[in-house]
Amino acid sequence: MSEFAPDTGFRKNRKLKTALLRHKAFSKDGFSERLFGLLFSGLVYPQIWEDPDLDMQAMELKPSHRIVTIGSGGCNMLAYLSKAPASIDVVDLNPHHIALNRLKLAAFKNLPNHSDLVRFLAMPNEKSNSRVFDRYLSSNLDDTTRAYWNTRKFGRRRVTVFDRNIYETGLLGRFIGAAHLLARLHGVKLQEMTKARTIREQRQFFDDQIAPLFEKPVVRWITNRKSSLFGLGIPPQQYDELASLAADNSIAPVLKHRLEKLACHFPMRDNYFAWQAFARRYADGDEGPLPTYLKPEHYEVIRANVDRVNVHHASFTELLAGEPAASRDRYILLDAQDWMTDKQLNDVWREITRTAREGARVIFRTAAEKSIIEGRLAPEIRDQWHYFEEQSREMTTQDRSAIYGGFHIYGKKA
């Protein structure tokens, strides 16, 4: 478990600056990169927005597998534990995500039962959660993580966010809140989507209420600016990838298409991503599902295996460079490669290839539809991997989070 600096901003976060900055500070692109870096230095994702059920299906996880994944909001690495893999190494460049991942692990290990876990991690307006933290979790955290959650911001300890609604916080939570406000200003209450009981009703609400918003001048003006989507955790490089999908380089049609998939392709009762987008919370009772890692049928096996996880404040490349050859089986890159230069892309795949056992798999998502590595990896690296093209297309359509253009699976050749 590597240490992290709990309050390191973008200016001092060397790891994040190395990953993000490509242009000079006083150029237009350089300014965008630094603005995004400042915003990304706080908590970004209280919930991860990649579908873990799809991940586990694509990876065909087995108990012998050793996994390396990017942490983000921590939901998926916990879901992977439901398959009891041999180990999971979690990496992230954002210290706020490191603290959240470690807190979620501690909650599984130390809260008395499943109901307490769900109350702490999933339910809004549970005023006793900070006292639960003090009683059960604080003494079981490492010093740095404990200090992070006890640090006061605007007079309140950070951990009191669990007394309110953590999913309304973070860069993404505030972005979703701003989208709700913008919709209300145009007479649309997005939370009404949760009242739909069939796909047909969901489609009708989208067509009648949501789709027309994308034709509003203010919405088109906002979405035509890179900085407007920093709240989704989309850096300048990813914005350019998304804009390239539209004939006029306008991102509004692309966002409309992705939101249509989220709203209309999966029943609300089956999609907790849609509940977060439209209700800003998880469903109550029989309304809909909890995230995979919080479902009661997975509780015991996840709790029994939390000690198999190590959380590192490091990049993918940095962690793997210190690991033995042929020592890992599964790699989850999320959408991190959309940020990378050709050198960074080849560096991470060189380490993945070196540390990969025979039959290893790599999965990742892309803002655009095509795989980001094709035509960019050195031939001596690319030739060692098989692309599961048909399976990747199928799984792209099945991804409940709906915000990515492509889901991609690669396997190490014998």
mmCIF file of C-alpha atoms in Angstrom:
data_model
loop_
_atom_site.group_PDB
_atom_site.id
_atom_site.type_symbol
_atom_site.label_atom_id
_atom_site.label_comp_id
_atom_site.label_asym_id
_atom_site.label_seq_id
_atom_site.Cartn_x
_atom_site.Cartn_y
_atom_site.Cartn_z
ATOM 1 C CA MET A 1 0.000 0.000 0.000
ATOM 2 C CA SER A 2 1.717 3.180 -1.175
ATOM 3 C CA GLU A 3 1.272 6.456 0.671
ATOM 4 C CA PHE A 4 -0.346 9.519 -0.857
ATOM 5 C CA ALA A 5 -0.522 13.205 -0.039
ATOM 6 C CA PRO A 6 -4.170 13.793 0.945
ATOM 7 C CA ASP A 7 -4.341 17.467 -0.016
ATOM 8 C CA THR A 8 -1.967 17.682 -2.955
ATOM 9 C CA GLY A 9 -3.423 19.977 -5.604
ATOM 10 C CA PHE A 10 -2.663 19.875 -9.301
ATOM 11 C CA ARG A 11 0.356 22.154 -9.007
ATOM 12 C CA LYS A 12 2.140 19.680 -6.707
ATOM 13 C CA ASN A 13 0.729 16.444 -8.136
ATOM 14 C CA ARG A 14 3.661 15.443 -10.353
ATOM 15 C CA LYS A 15 2.040 12.159 -11.355
ATOM 16 C CA LEU A 16 -1.119 13.812 -12.678
ATOM 17 C CA LYS A 17 0.801 16.582 -14.437
ATOM 18 C CA THR A 18 2.972 14.023 -16.222
ATOM 19 C CA ALA A 19 -0.120 12.148 -17.408
ATOM 20 C CA LEU A 20 -2.072 15.204 -18.565
ATOM 21 C CA LEU A 21 0.143 18.039 -19.785
ATOM 22 C CA ARG A 22 1.175 18.108 -23.443
ATOM 23 C CA HIS A 23 1.256 21.795 -24.423
ATOM 24 C CA LYS A 24 2.881 24.998 -23.209
ATOM 25 C CA ALA A 25 1.109 26.779 -20.379
ATOM 26 C CA PHE A 26 0.238 29.929 -22.342
ATOM 27 C CA SER A 27 -1.140 28.166 -25.400
ATOM 28 C CA LYS A 28 -4.885 27.605 -25.846
ATOM 29 C CA ASP A 29 -4.516 23.835 -25.484
ATOM 30 C CA GLY A 30 -2.141 24.222 -22.562
ATOM 31 C CA PHE A 31 -4.627 26.427 -20.718
ATOM 32 C CA SER A 32 -7.386 23.820 -21.254
ATOM 33 C CA GLU A 33 -5.152 21.045 -19.936
ATOM 34 C CA ARG A 34 -4.259 22.999 -16.815
ATOM 35 C CA LEU A 35 -7.847 24.033 -16.147
ATOM 36 C CA PHE A 36 -8.914 20.411 -16.403
ATOM 37 C CA GLY A 37 -6.017 19.411 -14.141
ATOM 38 C CA LEU A 38 -7.141 21.879 -11.463
ATOM 39 C CA LEU A 39 -10.680 20.488 -11.547
ATOM 40 C CA PHE A 40 -9.471 16.877 -11.640
ATOM 41 C CA SER A 41 -7.344 17.434 -8.549
ATOM 42 C CA GLY A 42 -10.424 17.129 -6.327
ATOM 43 C CA LEU A 43 -12.797 14.211 -5.956
ATOM 44 C CA VAL A 44 -14.080 13.449 -9.454
ATOM 45 C CA TYR A 45 -15.984 10.155 -9.376
ATOM 46 C CA PRO A 46 -17.865 9.191 -6.203
ATOM 47 C CA GLN A 47 -19.169 6.334 -8.357
ATOM 48 C CA ILE A 48 -17.252 4.678 -11.175
ATOM 49 C CA TRP A 49 -19.051 4.861 -14.548
ATOM 50 C CA GLU A 50 -17.936 1.594 -16.122
ATOM 51 C CA ASP A 51 -20.249 -1.415 -15.939
ATOM 52 C CA PRO A 52 -18.545 -4.041 -13.710
ATOM 53 C CA ASP A 53 -20.842 -6.887 -14.763
ATOM 54 C CA LEU A 54 -19.648 -6.393 -18.323
ATOM 55 C CA ASP A 55 -16.029 -6.225 -17.139
ATOM 56 C CA MET A 56 -16.294 -9.535 -15.326
ATOM 57 C CA GLN A 57 -17.958 -11.202 -18.280
ATOM 58 C CA ALA A 58 -15.254 -9.948 -20.653
ATOM 59 C CA MET A 59 -12.411 -10.946 -18.318
ATOM 60 C CA GLU A 60 -13.786 -14.417 -17.500
ATOM 61 C CA LEU A 61 -12.412 -14.015 -13.976
ATOM 62 C CA LYS A 62 -11.076 -17.041 -12.115
ATOM 63 C CA PRO A 63 -9.820 -17.439 -8.520
ATOM 64 C CA SER A 64 -6.219 -17.762 -9.760
ATOM 65 C CA HIS A 65 -6.206 -14.405 -11.521
ATOM 66 C CA ARG A 66 -4.131 -11.438 -10.427
ATOM 67 C CA ILE A 67 -5.691 -8.148 -11.504
ATOM 68 C CA VAL A 68 -4.424 -4.605 -12.050
ATOM 69 C CA THR A 69 -7.075 -1.888 -12.371
ATOM 70 C CA ILE A 70 -7.522 1.858 -12.148
ATOM 71 C CA GLY A 71 -9.464 2.735 -9.003
ATOM 72 C CA SER A 72 -11.726 5.712 -9.815
ATOM 73 C CA GLY A 73 -14.726 5.530 -7.432
ATOM 74 C CA GLY A 74 -13.813 2.045 -6.181
ATOM 75 C CA CYS A 75 -17.075 0.291 -7.106
ATOM 76 C CA ASN A 76 -15.595 -2.037 -9.707
ATOM 77 C CA MET A 77 -12.596 -3.371 -7.836
ATOM 78 C CA LEU A 78 -15.040 -4.401 -5.082
ATOM 79 C CA ALA A 79 -17.323 -6.045 -7.636
ATOM 80 C CA TYR A 80 -14.351 -8.050 -8.951
ATOM 81 C CA LEU A 81 -13.842 -9.393 -5.425
ATOM 82 C CA SER A 82 -17.153 -11.221 -5.781
ATOM 83 C CA LYS A 83 -15.197 -13.658 -7.992
ATOM 84 C CA ALA A 84 -12.523 -14.102 -5.275
ATOM 85 C CA PRO A 85 -9.458 -13.444 -7.476
ATOM 86 C CA ALA A 86 -5.991 -14.058 -6.056
ATOM 87 C CA SER A 87 -5.141 -10.343 -5.857
ATOM 88 C CA ILE A 88 -6.149 -6.894 -7.069
ATOM 89 C CA ASP A 89 -3.740 -3.983 -7.396
ATOM 90 C CA VAL A 90 -5.599 -0.675 -7.637
ATOM 91 C CA VAL A 91 -3.818 2.377 -9.035
ATOM 92 C CA ASP A 92 -4.956 5.978 -9.317
ATOM 93 C CA LEU A 93 -3.267 9.348 -9.767
ATOM 94 C CA ASN A 94 -5.952 11.185 -7.812
ATOM 95 C CA PRO A 95 -5.397 11.107 -4.011
ATOM 96 C CA HIS A 96 -9.105 11.672 -3.374
ATOM 97 C CA HIS A 97 -9.900 8.446 -5.215
ATOM 98 C CA ILE A 98 -7.214 6.653 -3.210
ATOM 99 C CA ALA A 99 -8.862 7.765 0.032
ATOM 100 C CA LEU A 100 -12.324 6.729 -1.201
ATOM 101 C CA ASN A 101 -11.130 3.285 -2.321
ATOM 102 C CA ARG A 102 -9.477 2.637 1.040
ATOM 103 C CA LEU A 103 -12.550 3.817 2.929
ATOM 104 C CA LYS A 104 -14.840 1.487 0.961
ATOM 105 C CA LEU A 105 -12.539 -1.451 1.678
ATOM 106 C CA ALA A 106 -12.518 -0.586 5.379
ATOM 107 C CA ALA A 107 -16.315 -0.310 5.381
ATOM 108 C CA PHE A 108 -16.667 -3.849 4.030
ATOM 109 C CA LYS A 109 -14.221 -5.219 6.557
ATOM 110 C CA ASN A 110 -15.333 -3.376 9.680
ATOM 111 C CA LEU A 111 -19.004 -2.388 9.559
ATOM 112 C CA PRO A 112 -21.166 -4.885 11.465
ATOM 113 C CA ASN A 113 -23.406 -6.113 8.657
ATOM 114 C CA HIS A 114 -24.670 -5.595 5.113
ATOM 115 C CA SER A 115 -27.432 -3.169 6.112
ATOM 116 C CA ASP A 116 -24.883 -0.906 7.804
ATOM 117 C CA LEU A 117 -22.694 -1.036 4.698
ATOM 118 C CA VAL A 118 -25.533 -0.033 2.362
ATOM 119 C CA ARG A 119 -26.648 2.703 4.748
ATOM 120 C CA PHE A 120 -23.134 4.139 4.846
ATOM 121 C CA LEU A 121 -22.201 3.895 1.155
ATOM 122 C CA ALA A 122 -25.501 4.139 -0.712
ATOM 123 C CA MET A 123 -28.259 5.915 1.203
ATOM 124 C CA PRO A 124 -28.581 9.730 1.244
ATOM 125 C CA ASN A 125 -29.422 11.787 4.320
ATOM 126 C CA GLU A 126 -28.258 9.225 6.888
ATOM 127 C CA LYS A 127 -27.187 11.703 9.579
ATOM 128 C CA SER A 128 -25.477 9.069 11.732
ATOM 129 C CA ASN A 129 -22.929 7.964 9.126
ATOM 130 C CA SER A 130 -20.127 10.197 10.384
ATOM 131 C CA ARG A 131 -20.606 8.724 13.872
ATOM 132 C CA VAL A 132 -20.459 5.253 12.329
ATOM 133 C CA PHE A 133 -17.160 6.293 10.765
ATOM 134 C CA ASP A 134 -15.819 7.348 14.168
ATOM 135 C CA ARG A 135 -16.952 4.146 15.866
ATOM 136 C CA TYR A 136 -16.068 1.461 13.326
ATOM 137 C CA LEU A 137 -13.792 2.821 10.599
ATOM 138 C CA SER A 138 -11.482 5.587 11.756
ATOM 139 C CA SER A 139 -9.200 3.419 13.898
ATOM 140 C CA ASN A 140 -9.000 0.800 11.137
ATOM 141 C CA LEU A 141 -7.680 3.172 8.473
ATOM 142 C CA ASP A 142 -4.056 4.022 7.770
ATOM 143 C CA ASP A 143 -2.973 7.383 9.181
ATOM 144 C CA THR A 144 -3.075 9.223 5.850
ATOM 145 C CA THR A 145 -6.564 8.050 4.912
ATOM 146 C CA ARG A 146 -7.884 8.787 8.404
ATOM 147 C CA ALA A 147 -6.426 12.299 8.190
ATOM 148 C CA TYR A 148 -8.046 12.819 4.796
ATOM 149 C CA TRP A 149 -11.572 12.020 5.995
ATOM 150 C CA ASN A 150 -11.125 14.003 9.238
ATOM 151 C CA THR A 151 -9.832 17.107 7.450
ATOM 152 C CA ARG A 152 -12.238 20.026 7.718
ATOM 153 C CA LYS A 153 -13.466 21.824 4.603
ATOM 154 C CA PHE A 154 -15.709 24.844 5.115
ATOM 155 C CA GLY A 155 -15.998 23.941 8.798
ATOM 156 C CA ARG A 156 -17.148 20.324 8.281
ATOM 157 C CA ARG A 157 -15.127 17.139 8.262
ATOM 158 C CA ARG A 158 -14.916 15.523 4.856
ATOM 159 C CA VAL A 159 -16.538 12.345 6.141
ATOM 160 C CA THR A 160 -19.781 14.222 6.858
ATOM 161 C CA VAL A 161 -20.485 14.040 3.120
ATOM 162 C CA PHE A 162 -21.820 10.554 3.935
ATOM 163 C CA ASP A 163 -24.373 12.208 6.237
ATOM 164 C CA ARG A 164 -25.745 13.982 3.166
ATOM 165 C CA ASN A 165 -25.262 12.478 -0.312
ATOM 166 C CA ILE A 166 -21.770 11.789 -1.568
ATOM 167 C CA TYR A 167 -23.165 11.193 -5.060
ATOM 168 C CA GLU A 168 -24.128 14.851 -5.323
ATOM 169 C CA THR A 169 -20.505 15.810 -4.689
ATOM 170 C CA GLY A 170 -17.315 15.407 -6.646
ATOM 171 C CA LEU A 171 -16.777 16.903 -10.070
ATOM 172 C CA LEU A 172 -19.188 14.470 -11.728
ATOM 173 C CA GLY A 173 -21.882 14.863 -9.069
ATOM 174 C CA ARG A 174 -21.819 18.638 -9.433
ATOM 175 C CA PHE A 175 -21.920 18.332 -13.224
ATOM 176 C CA ILE A 176 -25.044 16.162 -13.037
ATOM 177 C CA GLY A 177 -26.565 18.680 -10.625
ATOM 178 C CA ALA A 178 -25.848 21.499 -13.081
ATOM 179 C CA ALA A 179 -27.487 19.484 -15.877
ATOM 180 C CA HIS A 180 -30.598 19.041 -13.718
ATOM 181 C CA LEU A 181 -30.688 22.791 -13.052
ATOM 182 C CA LEU A 182 -30.304 23.621 -16.741
ATOM 183 C CA ALA A 183 -33.133 21.212 -17.606
ATOM 184 C CA ARG A 184 -35.402 22.731 -14.931
ATOM 185 C CA LEU A 185 -34.778 26.191 -16.369
ATOM 186 C CA HIS A 186 -36.264 24.795 -19.580
ATOM 187 C CA GLY A 187 -39.236 23.243 -17.761
ATOM 188 C CA VAL A 188 -37.943 19.645 -17.598
ATOM 189 C CA LYS A 189 -37.622 17.637 -14.372
ATOM 190 C CA LEU A 190 -35.148 14.881 -15.196
ATOM 191 C CA GLN A 191 -36.046 12.889 -12.075
ATOM 192 C CA GLU A 192 -39.445 12.189 -13.650
ATOM 193 C CA MET A 193 -37.680 9.554 -15.753
ATOM 194 C CA THR A 194 -37.606 7.313 -12.674
ATOM 195 C CA LYS A 195 -41.408 7.068 -12.767
ATOM 196 C CA ALA A 196 -41.272 5.228 -16.099
ATOM 197 C CA ARG A 197 -42.242 1.582 -15.698
ATOM 198 C CA THR A 198 -41.475 0.323 -19.200
ATOM 199 C CA ILE A 199 -38.918 0.925 -21.923
ATOM 200 C CA ARG A 200 -41.713 2.467 -23.969
ATOM 201 C CA GLU A 201 -42.439 5.022 -21.231
ATOM 202 C CA GLN A 202 -38.722 5.773 -20.926
ATOM 203 C CA ARG A 203 -38.523 6.339 -24.682
ATOM 204 C CA GLN A 204 -41.542 8.642 -24.641
ATOM 205 C CA PHE A 205 -40.083 10.760 -21.822
ATOM 206 C CA PHE A 206 -36.754 11.017 -23.617
ATOM 207 C CA ASP A 207 -38.303 11.973 -26.960
ATOM 208 C CA ASP A 208 -40.777 14.449 -25.479
ATOM 209 C CA GLN A 209 -38.752 16.032 -22.680
ATOM 210 C CA ILE A 210 -35.014 15.401 -22.994
ATOM 211 C CA ALA A 211 -34.208 15.283 -26.697
ATOM 212 C CA PRO A 212 -35.521 18.823 -27.409
ATOM 213 C CA LEU A 213 -33.090 20.235 -24.829
ATOM 214 C CA PHE A 214 -30.188 19.523 -27.171
ATOM 215 C CA GLU A 215 -31.648 21.961 -29.706
ATOM 216 C CA LYS A 216 -31.714 24.835 -27.217
ATOM 217 C CA PRO A 217 -29.175 27.543 -28.144
ATOM 218 C CA VAL A 218 -27.704 27.692 -24.638
ATOM 219 C CA VAL A 219 -27.161 23.917 -24.562
ATOM 220 C CA ARG A 220 -25.428 23.942 -27.955
ATOM 221 C CA TRP A 221 -23.329 26.919 -26.871
ATOM 222 C CA ILE A 222 -22.259 25.168 -23.667
ATOM 223 C CA THR A 223 -21.492 21.798 -25.245
ATOM 224 C CA ASN A 224 -19.377 23.414 -27.974
ATOM 225 C CA ARG A 225 -16.817 24.402 -25.327
ATOM 226 C CA LYS A 226 -14.258 21.923 -24.072
ATOM 227 C CA SER A 227 -14.385 23.205 -20.526
ATOM 228 C CA SER A 228 -18.129 22.530 -20.326
ATOM 229 C CA LEU A 229 -17.488 18.777 -20.194
ATOM 230 C CA PHE A 230 -14.635 18.823 -17.709
ATOM 231 C CA GLY A 231 -17.338 18.076 -15.143
ATOM 232 C CA LEU A 232 -17.813 14.655 -16.745
ATOM 233 C CA GLY A 233 -14.116 13.987 -16.215
ATOM 234 C CA ILE A 234 -13.575 14.406 -19.968
ATOM 235 C CA PRO A 235 -10.129 15.957 -20.613
ATOM 236 C CA PRO A 236 -9.420 18.060 -23.727
ATOM 237 C CA GLN A 237 -8.063 15.048 -25.638
ATOM 238 C CA GLN A 238 -11.283 13.079 -25.097
ATOM 239 C CA TYR A 239 -13.421 16.059 -26.120
ATOM 240 C CA ASP A 240 -11.609 16.119 -29.464
ATOM 241 C CA GLU A 241 -12.253 12.392 -29.910
ATOM 242 C CA LEU A 242 -15.965 12.876 -29.247
ATOM 243 C CA ALA A 243 -16.226 15.915 -31.521
ATOM 244 C CA SER A 244 -14.635 13.932 -34.351
ATOM 245 C CA LEU A 245 -17.694 11.655 -34.392
ATOM 246 C CA ALA A 246 -19.996 14.485 -35.576
ATOM 247 C CA ALA A 247 -19.972 15.912 -39.083
ATOM 248 C CA ASP A 248 -19.919 19.508 -37.816
ATOM 249 C CA ASN A 249 -17.562 18.786 -34.886
ATOM 250 C CA SER A 250 -20.403 19.657 -32.511
ATOM 251 C CA ILE A 251 -20.524 17.437 -29.473
ATOM 252 C CA ALA A 252 -24.237 17.972 -28.756
ATOM 253 C CA PRO A 253 -25.447 15.183 -31.117
ATOM 254 C CA VAL A 254 -22.918 12.765 -29.625
ATOM 255 C CA LEU A 255 -24.044 13.522 -26.078
ATOM 256 C CA LYS A 256 -27.685 13.207 -27.134
ATOM 257 C CA HIS A 257 -27.007 9.757 -28.609
ATOM 258 C CA ARG A 258 -25.178 8.570 -25.469
ATOM 259 C CA LEU A 259 -27.917 9.882 -23.173
ATOM 260 C CA GLU A 260 -30.539 8.215 -25.361
ATOM 261 C CA LYS A 261 -28.817 4.872 -24.803
ATOM 262 C CA LEU A 262 -28.743 5.435 -21.052
ATOM 263 C CA ALA A 263 -32.395 6.503 -20.984
ATOM 264 C CA CYS A 264 -33.961 4.111 -23.473
ATOM 265 C CA HIS A 265 -31.930 0.921 -23.980
ATOM 266 C CA PHE A 266 -32.138 -0.592 -20.488
ATOM 267 C CA PRO A 267 -35.077 -0.789 -18.042
ATOM 268 C CA MET A 268 -34.773 1.619 -15.139
ATOM 269 C CA ARG A 269 -35.285 -1.302 -12.749
ATOM 270 C CA ASP A 270 -32.025 -2.854 -14.078
ATOM 271 C CA ASN A 271 -29.765 0.176 -14.390
ATOM 272 C CA TYR A 272 -28.266 1.911 -11.367
ATOM 273 C CA PHE A 273 -26.293 4.221 -13.671
ATOM 274 C CA ALA A 274 -29.575 5.686 -14.943
ATOM 275 C CA TRP A 275 -30.781 6.165 -11.356
ATOM 276 C CA GLN A 276 -27.679 8.206 -10.560
ATOM 277 C CA ALA A 277 -28.082 10.287 -13.714
ATOM 278 C CA PHE A 278 -31.807 10.994 -13.380
ATOM 279 C CA ALA A 279 -32.478 10.730 -9.625
ATOM 280 C CA ARG A 280 -29.000 11.524 -8.257
ATOM 281 C CA ARG A 281 -29.269 8.524 -5.936
ATOM 282 C CA TYR A 282 -29.726 4.771 -5.975
ATOM 283 C CA ALA A 283 -33.165 3.207 -6.084
ATOM 284 C CA ASP A 284 -35.071 2.422 -2.883
ATOM 285 C CA GLY A 285 -36.373 -1.058 -2.163
ATOM 286 C CA ASP A 286 -37.957 -2.623 -5.238
ATOM 287 C CA GLU A 287 -37.548 0.483 -7.449
ATOM 288 C CA GLY A 288 -34.298 -0.741 -8.954
ATOM 289 C CA PRO A 289 -30.898 -2.289 -8.287
ATOM 290 C CA LEU A 290 -27.984 -1.385 -6.095
ATOM 291 C CA PRO A 291 -24.506 -1.417 -7.643
ATOM 292 C CA THR A 292 -23.097 -4.914 -8.034
ATOM 293 C CA TYR A 293 -20.712 -4.588 -5.105
ATOM 294 C CA LEU A 294 -23.541 -3.672 -2.717
ATOM 295 C CA LYS A 295 -25.922 -6.495 -3.621
ATOM 296 C CA PRO A 296 -26.558 -8.757 -0.628
ATOM 297 C CA GLU A 297 -25.640 -11.953 -2.484
ATOM 298 C CA HIS A 298 -22.053 -10.717 -2.922
ATOM 299 C CA TYR A 299 -21.533 -9.324 0.569
ATOM 300 C CA GLU A 300 -19.909 -12.287 2.320
ATOM 301 C CA VAL A 301 -17.428 -13.183 -0.422
ATOM 302 C CA ILE A 302 -16.339 -9.552 -0.922
ATOM 303 C CA ARG A 303 -15.929 -9.053 2.811
ATOM 304 C CA ALA A 304 -13.854 -12.220 3.079
ATOM 305 C CA ASN A 305 -11.471 -11.066 0.358
ATOM 306 C CA VAL A 306 -10.841 -7.349 1.003
ATOM 307 C CA ASP A 307 -7.300 -8.102 2.204
ATOM 308 C CA ARG A 308 -6.447 -9.269 -1.309
ATOM 309 C CA VAL A 309 -6.584 -5.634 -2.513
ATOM 310 C CA ASN A 310 -3.674 -3.190 -2.447
ATOM 311 C CA VAL A 311 -4.301 0.459 -3.334
ATOM 312 C CA HIS A 312 -1.429 2.473 -4.832
ATOM 313 C CA HIS A 313 -1.019 6.166 -5.561
ATOM 314 C CA ALA A 314 0.740 5.429 -8.825
ATOM 315 C CA SER A 315 0.239 5.158 -12.559
ATOM 316 C CA PHE A 316 -0.335 1.859 -14.318
ATOM 317 C CA THR A 317 3.127 2.009 -15.875
ATOM 318 C CA GLU A 318 4.815 2.953 -12.612
ATOM 319 C CA LEU A 319 3.300 0.045 -10.704
ATOM 320 C CA LEU A 320 3.975 -2.587 -13.365
ATOM 321 C CA ALA A 321 7.587 -1.473 -13.845
ATOM 322 C CA GLY A 322 8.322 -2.804 -10.350
ATOM 323 C CA GLU A 323 6.591 -6.170 -10.854
ATOM 324 C CA PRO A 324 8.075 -9.458 -12.093
ATOM 325 C CA ALA A 325 7.607 -10.703 -15.635
ATOM 326 C CA ALA A 326 4.610 -12.949 -16.315
ATOM 327 C CA SER A 327 2.964 -12.068 -12.970
ATOM 328 C CA ARG A 328 -0.492 -10.682 -13.878
ATOM 329 C CA ASP A 329 -3.599 -11.983 -15.658
ATOM 330 C CA ARG A 330 -6.136 -9.184 -16.069
ATOM 331 C CA TYR A 331 -5.730 -5.454 -16.737
ATOM 332 C CA ILE A 332 -8.493 -2.819 -16.634
ATOM 333 C CA LEU A 333 -7.475 0.535 -18.093
ATOM 334 C CA LEU A 334 -10.897 2.255 -17.993
ATOM 335 C CA ASP A 335 -10.639 5.143 -20.501
ATOM 336 C CA ALA A 336 -7.170 6.305 -19.388
ATOM 337 C CA GLN A 337 -5.578 5.682 -22.783
ATOM 338 C CA ASP A 338 -7.684 8.458 -24.315
ATOM 339 C CA TRP A 339 -5.432 10.820 -22.370
ATOM 340 C CA MET A 340 -2.146 9.304 -23.488
ATOM 341 C CA THR A 341 0.505 10.346 -25.977
ATOM 342 C CA ASP A 342 1.954 7.663 -28.258
ATOM 343 C CA LYS A 343 4.946 7.350 -25.930
ATOM 344 C CA GLN A 344 2.781 6.931 -22.838
ATOM 345 C CA LEU A 345 0.606 4.399 -24.666
ATOM 346 C CA ASN A 346 3.605 2.315 -25.725
ATOM 347 C CA ASP A 347 5.184 2.566 -22.277
ATOM 348 C CA VAL A 348 2.122 1.147 -20.511
ATOM 349 C CA TRP A 349 1.588 -1.623 -23.074
ATOM 350 C CA ARG A 350 5.261 -2.566 -22.939
ATOM 351 C CA GLU A 351 4.904 -3.140 -19.188
ATOM 352 C CA ILE A 352 1.561 -4.898 -19.622
ATOM 353 C CA THR A 353 3.096 -7.220 -22.217
ATOM 354 C CA ARG A 354 6.127 -7.934 -20.028
ATOM 355 C CA THR A 355 4.089 -8.725 -16.923
ATOM 356 C CA ALA A 356 1.255 -10.572 -18.692
ATOM 357 C CA ARG A 357 0.915 -14.308 -18.311
ATOM 358 C CA GLU A 358 -0.148 -16.431 -21.260
ATOM 359 C CA GLY A 359 -3.877 -15.914 -21.834
ATOM 360 C CA ALA A 360 -3.923 -12.542 -20.044
ATOM 361 C CA ARG A 361 -6.630 -10.076 -21.009
ATOM 362 C CA VAL A 362 -6.777 -6.292 -21.207
ATOM 363 C CA ILE A 363 -10.076 -4.396 -21.280
ATOM 364 C CA PHE A 364 -10.639 -0.685 -21.771
ATOM 365 C CA ARG A 365 -13.177 1.848 -23.001
ATOM 366 C CA THR A 366 -12.858 4.737 -25.421
ATOM 367 C CA ALA A 367 -14.758 7.980 -25.905
ATOM 368 C CA ALA A 368 -14.847 7.339 -29.650
ATOM 369 C CA GLU A 369 -15.860 4.006 -31.127
ATOM 370 C CA LYS A 370 -12.562 2.650 -32.454
ATOM 371 C CA SER A 371 -9.837 1.069 -30.343
ATOM 372 C CA ILE A 372 -7.339 3.724 -29.321
ATOM 373 C CA ILE A 373 -4.278 1.471 -29.679
ATOM 374 C CA GLU A 374 -4.640 0.465 -33.326
ATOM 375 C CA GLY A 375 -2.008 2.137 -35.486
ATOM 376 C CA ARG A 376 -0.279 3.576 -32.432
ATOM 377 C CA LEU A 377 1.409 0.638 -30.711
ATOM 378 C CA ALA A 378 4.832 -0.487 -31.881
ATOM 379 C CA PRO A 379 4.435 -3.645 -34.025
ATOM 380 C CA GLU A 380 6.586 -5.761 -31.689
ATOM 381 C CA ILE A 381 4.065 -5.023 -28.888
ATOM 382 C CA ARG A 382 0.835 -5.095 -30.902
ATOM 383 C CA ASP A 383 1.726 -8.426 -32.549
ATOM 384 C CA GLN A 384 1.629 -10.164 -29.167
ATOM 385 C CA TRP A 385 -2.067 -9.406 -28.659
ATOM 386 C CA HIS A 386 -5.290 -10.643 -30.241
ATOM 387 C CA TYR A 387 -8.258 -8.260 -30.568
ATOM 388 C CA PHE A 388 -11.642 -9.810 -29.747
ATOM 389 C CA GLU A 389 -13.394 -7.554 -32.236
ATOM 390 C CA GLU A 390 -16.830 -9.166 -32.431
ATOM 391 C CA GLN A 391 -17.109 -9.635 -28.662
ATOM 392 C CA SER A 392 -15.995 -6.031 -28.167
ATOM 393 C CA ARG A 393 -18.783 -4.762 -30.448
ATOM 394 C CA GLU A 394 -21.360 -6.869 -28.625
ATOM 395 C CA MET A 395 -20.279 -5.623 -25.230
ATOM 396 C CA THR A 396 -20.260 -2.004 -26.319
ATOM 397 C CA THR A 397 -24.010 -2.299 -26.917
ATOM 398 C CA GLN A 398 -24.523 -3.953 -23.505
ATOM 399 C CA ASP A 399 -22.704 -1.333 -21.384
ATOM 400 C CA ARG A 400 -25.367 0.112 -19.064
ATOM 401 C CA SER A 401 -23.423 3.273 -18.271
ATOM 402 C CA ALA A 402 -23.811 4.208 -21.963
ATOM 403 C CA ILE A 403 -21.289 7.054 -21.901
ATOM 404 C CA TYR A 404 -18.519 5.408 -23.931
ATOM 405 C CA GLY A 405 -18.317 4.795 -27.647
ATOM 406 C CA GLY A 406 -16.312 1.590 -27.460
ATOM 407 C CA PHE A 407 -15.581 -1.358 -25.158
ATOM 408 C CA HIS A 408 -12.456 -3.263 -26.197
ATOM 409 C CA ILE A 409 -10.968 -6.647 -25.251
ATOM 410 C CA TYR A 410 -7.463 -7.896 -26.045
ATOM 411 C CA GLY A 411 -5.893 -11.264 -25.195
ATOM 412 C CA LYS A 412 -2.232 -12.256 -24.920
ATOM 413 C CA LYS A 413 -1.212 -14.691 -27.620
ATOM 414 C CA ALA A 414 0.432 -17.986 -26.702
#
